[in-house]
C-alpha cells in the first residue's frame, strides 16, 4: 500500500483503538448537596478512592458536592435520565416515588442512631431498599447522618415557642405535618437555599443535623439551637436500575463490596462529626445551644404524636411497629 495512505490509516486505527479503550471505562457521576467535610461527602470521596484503586481503568467515579451539579429534586430526574449514575439524597426527598420512606420522617420515632441502625439493618429496612424499583431506581445502601436538631431566631423550649414561625423543611409531607402540629409554617426549600433564607428572614428556623448546621454555617444566622433529637437524617445511596443491572457482574460485585466498606466508615464519621461539630458550634458562641429537659421533650412528643396516626396508612403500621421495636 502506498505510504501516503498507510500513515493516515494507522492514525485512524490508533484513534479508534484509544476511543474504544476509553469507552470501556465506566463513568459513575456521584452528585450530592452537602459539603465534602460531612459523613456523606467523605463517604462519596472514599468510594471514589477505593474504586480508583480496585477497579483502575475499568470504573471511574467523579464526585460533585455542594449541589454543584443538581439539587436533590433535580438529581433524581438526572438519575432517571442517565445524566448521573449515583446519588445519596435524604430519604425525606423520595415522596414523589414512594410514601413508604415517610417512616424516616416521623417525629420522635427513632430514639437514637442505634435504633435507626437496628431498623435499617433489619427485615423491614432491607425490604424498603427496593421500594422504588418500580420507578427505575435501586437502593444500594443506607448512609447515616444523624439526629436532627431545631434551630430558630428565638429560643425553642416548648412547642408553643414554635407557633407562627416559618421553618424550612425538606420536600416531605410528613415533615410539613410535623411543623403544622406545633402551629408553625413549614416551607419546602432546597438545601442550597437555606443559609440565604435564614439570613434574609425568609424563614425563621430549620431542622438539621449538627454536621449540616456546622458545615453550611446555619449557626451563624440563627440565635438558638435546641437539642431536640426529634428526628433522623438518613440517606439512600441510589442508582439507576438499568445502569446497575447493565454493569458486568464482577464489576457490580466489587462496587457492592466497596459500598459496604464505605457504609461502615460513613456511620463512624457520622457519629464522630455529630459530637465534634456540636462542640464547634457551642464554642463559636454565635447560636446558643439549648438542652431540653425530659418534661419539655415530652411536650414536643405529645404535640407531634398525631403525625404518626395521620401517615400510618401510607407508611404501613408494620413498618412503624418495626421501628418502635428497635427502641428497646
Ligand atoms: C437537607 O436538605 O437538609 C439534607 O437532605 C441535606 C443533606 O443531604 O444532608
mmCIF file with all atom_site columns, C-alpha atoms and ligand atoms in Angstrom, residues 32-35 38-40 72 88-93 145 148 168-171 175 189-192 194 206-209 211-212 216 218 233-235, ligand 1:
data_model
loop_
_atom_site.group_PDB
_atom_site.id
_atom_site.type_symbol
_atom_site.label_atom_id
_atom_site.label_alt_id
_atom_site.label_comp_id
_atom_site.label_asym_id
_atom_site.label_entity_id
_atom_site.label_seq_id
_atom_site.pdbx_PDB_ins_code
_atom_site.Cartn_x
_atom_site.Cartn_y
_atom_site.Cartn_z
_atom_site.occupancy
_atom_site.B_iso_or_equiv
_atom_site.pdbx_formal_charge
_atom_site.auth_seq_id
_atom_site.auth_comp_id
_atom_site.auth_asym_id
_atom_site.auth_atom_id
_atom_site.pdbx_PDB_model_num
ATOM   1  C CA . UNK A 1 32  ? -24.780 15.338 46.272 1.00 0.00 ? 32  UNK A CA 1
ATOM   2  C CA . UNK A 1 33  ? -25.710 18.547 48.066 1.00 0.00 ? 33  UNK A CA 1
ATOM   3  C CA . UNK A 1 34  ? -23.624 18.689 51.223 1.00 0.00 ? 34  UNK A CA 1
ATOM   4  C CA . UNK A 1 35  ? -20.119 19.865 51.951 1.00 0.00 ? 35  UNK A CA 1
ATOM   5  C CA . UNK A 1 38  ? -19.618 15.696 56.125 1.00 0.00 ? 38  UNK A CA 1
ATOM   6  C CA . UNK A 1 39  ? -20.319 11.962 56.556 1.00 0.00 ? 39  UNK A CA 1
ATOM   7  C CA . UNK A 1 40  ? -21.876 11.772 53.080 1.00 0.00 ? 40  UNK A CA 1
ATOM   8  C CA . UNK A 1 72  ? -31.854 16.716 45.369 1.00 0.00 ? 72  UNK A CA 1
ATOM   9  C CA . UNK A 1 88  ? -27.495 9.812  48.091 1.00 0.00 ? 88  UNK A CA 1
ATOM   10 C CA . UNK A 1 89  ? -30.452 12.073 48.855 1.00 0.00 ? 89  UNK A CA 1
ATOM   11 C CA . UNK A 1 90  ? -32.072 12.100 52.239 1.00 0.00 ? 90  UNK A CA 1
ATOM   12 C CA . UNK A 1 91  ? -34.924 9.570  52.465 1.00 0.00 ? 91  UNK A CA 1
ATOM   13 C CA . UNK A 1 92  ? -37.204 12.558 53.062 1.00 0.00 ? 92  UNK A CA 1
ATOM   14 C CA . UNK A 1 93  ? -36.854 13.518 49.410 1.00 0.00 ? 93  UNK A CA 1
ATOM   15 C CA . UNK A 1 145 ? -26.035 11.433 59.037 1.00 0.00 ? 145 UNK A CA 1
ATOM   16 C CA . UNK A 1 148 ? -31.903 16.420 63.731 1.00 0.00 ? 148 UNK A CA 1
ATOM   17 C CA . UNK A 1 168 ? -37.552 25.302 56.227 1.00 0.00 ? 168 UNK A CA 1
ATOM   18 C CA . UNK A 1 169 ? -38.202 21.631 55.599 1.00 0.00 ? 169 UNK A CA 1
ATOM   19 C CA . UNK A 1 170 ? -37.053 19.071 53.052 1.00 0.00 ? 170 UNK A CA 1
ATOM   20 C CA . UNK A 1 171 ? -39.675 18.110 50.471 1.00 0.00 ? 171 UNK A CA 1
ATOM   21 C CA . UNK A 1 175 ? -42.195 16.941 57.872 1.00 0.00 ? 175 UNK A CA 1
ATOM   22 C CA . UNK A 1 189 ? -36.918 24.556 50.203 1.00 0.00 ? 189 UNK A CA 1
ATOM   23 C CA . UNK A 1 190 ? -33.725 23.227 48.612 1.00 0.00 ? 190 UNK A CA 1
ATOM   24 C CA . UNK A 1 191 ? -30.804 22.681 50.964 1.00 0.00 ? 191 UNK A CA 1
ATOM   25 C CA . UNK A 1 192 ? -28.692 25.130 48.956 1.00 0.00 ? 192 UNK A CA 1
ATOM   26 C CA . UNK A 1 194 ? -31.381 27.520 53.466 1.00 0.00 ? 194 UNK A CA 1
ATOM   27 C CA . UNK A 1 206 ? -34.922 24.969 60.304 1.00 0.00 ? 206 UNK A CA 1
ATOM   28 C CA . UNK A 1 207 ? -34.181 21.409 61.400 1.00 0.00 ? 207 UNK A CA 1
ATOM   29 C CA . UNK A 1 208 ? -30.963 19.611 60.596 1.00 0.00 ? 208 UNK A CA 1
ATOM   30 C CA . UNK A 1 209 ? -28.060 17.615 61.974 1.00 0.00 ? 209 UNK A CA 1
ATOM   31 C CA . UNK A 1 211 ? -22.784 18.425 60.782 1.00 0.00 ? 211 UNK A CA 1
ATOM   32 C CA . UNK A 1 212 ? -25.092 20.168 58.314 1.00 0.00 ? 212 UNK A CA 1
ATOM   33 C CA . UNK A 1 216 ? -23.338 25.157 55.998 1.00 0.00 ? 216 UNK A CA 1
ATOM   34 C CA . UNK A 1 218 ? -26.579 27.884 59.710 1.00 0.00 ? 218 UNK A CA 1
ATOM   35 C CA . UNK A 1 233 ? -31.435 12.294 58.726 1.00 0.00 ? 233 UNK A CA 1
ATOM   36 C CA . UNK A 1 234 ? -30.644 9.136  56.820 1.00 0.00 ? 234 UNK A CA 1
ATOM   37 C CA . UNK A 1 235 ? -29.637 8.796  53.171 1.00 0.00 ? 235 UNK A CA 1
HETATM 38 C C1 . LIG B 2 .   ? -31.349 18.699 53.669 1.00 0.00 ? 1   LIG B C1 1
HETATM 39 O O1 . LIG B 2 .   ? -31.882 19.021 52.604 1.00 0.00 ? 1   LIG B O1 1
HETATM 40 O O2 . LIG B 2 .   ? -31.469 19.330 54.715 1.00 0.00 ? 1   LIG B O2 1
HETATM 41 C C2 . LIG B 2 .   ? -30.488 17.476 53.707 1.00 0.00 ? 1   LIG B C2 1
HETATM 42 O O3 . LIG B 2 .   ? -31.123 16.470 52.977 1.00 0.00 ? 1   LIG B O3 1
HETATM 43 C C3 . LIG B 2 .   ? -29.166 17.745 53.088 1.00 0.00 ? 1   LIG B C3 1
HETATM 44 C C4 . LIG B 2 .   ? -28.315 16.505 53.104 1.00 0.00 ? 1   LIG B C4 1
HETATM 45 O O4 . LIG B 2 .   ? -28.163 15.882 52.066 1.00 0.00 ? 1   LIG B O4 1
HETATM 46 O O5 . LIG B 2 .   ? -27.815 16.188 54.188 1.00 0.00 ? 1   LIG B O5 1
#
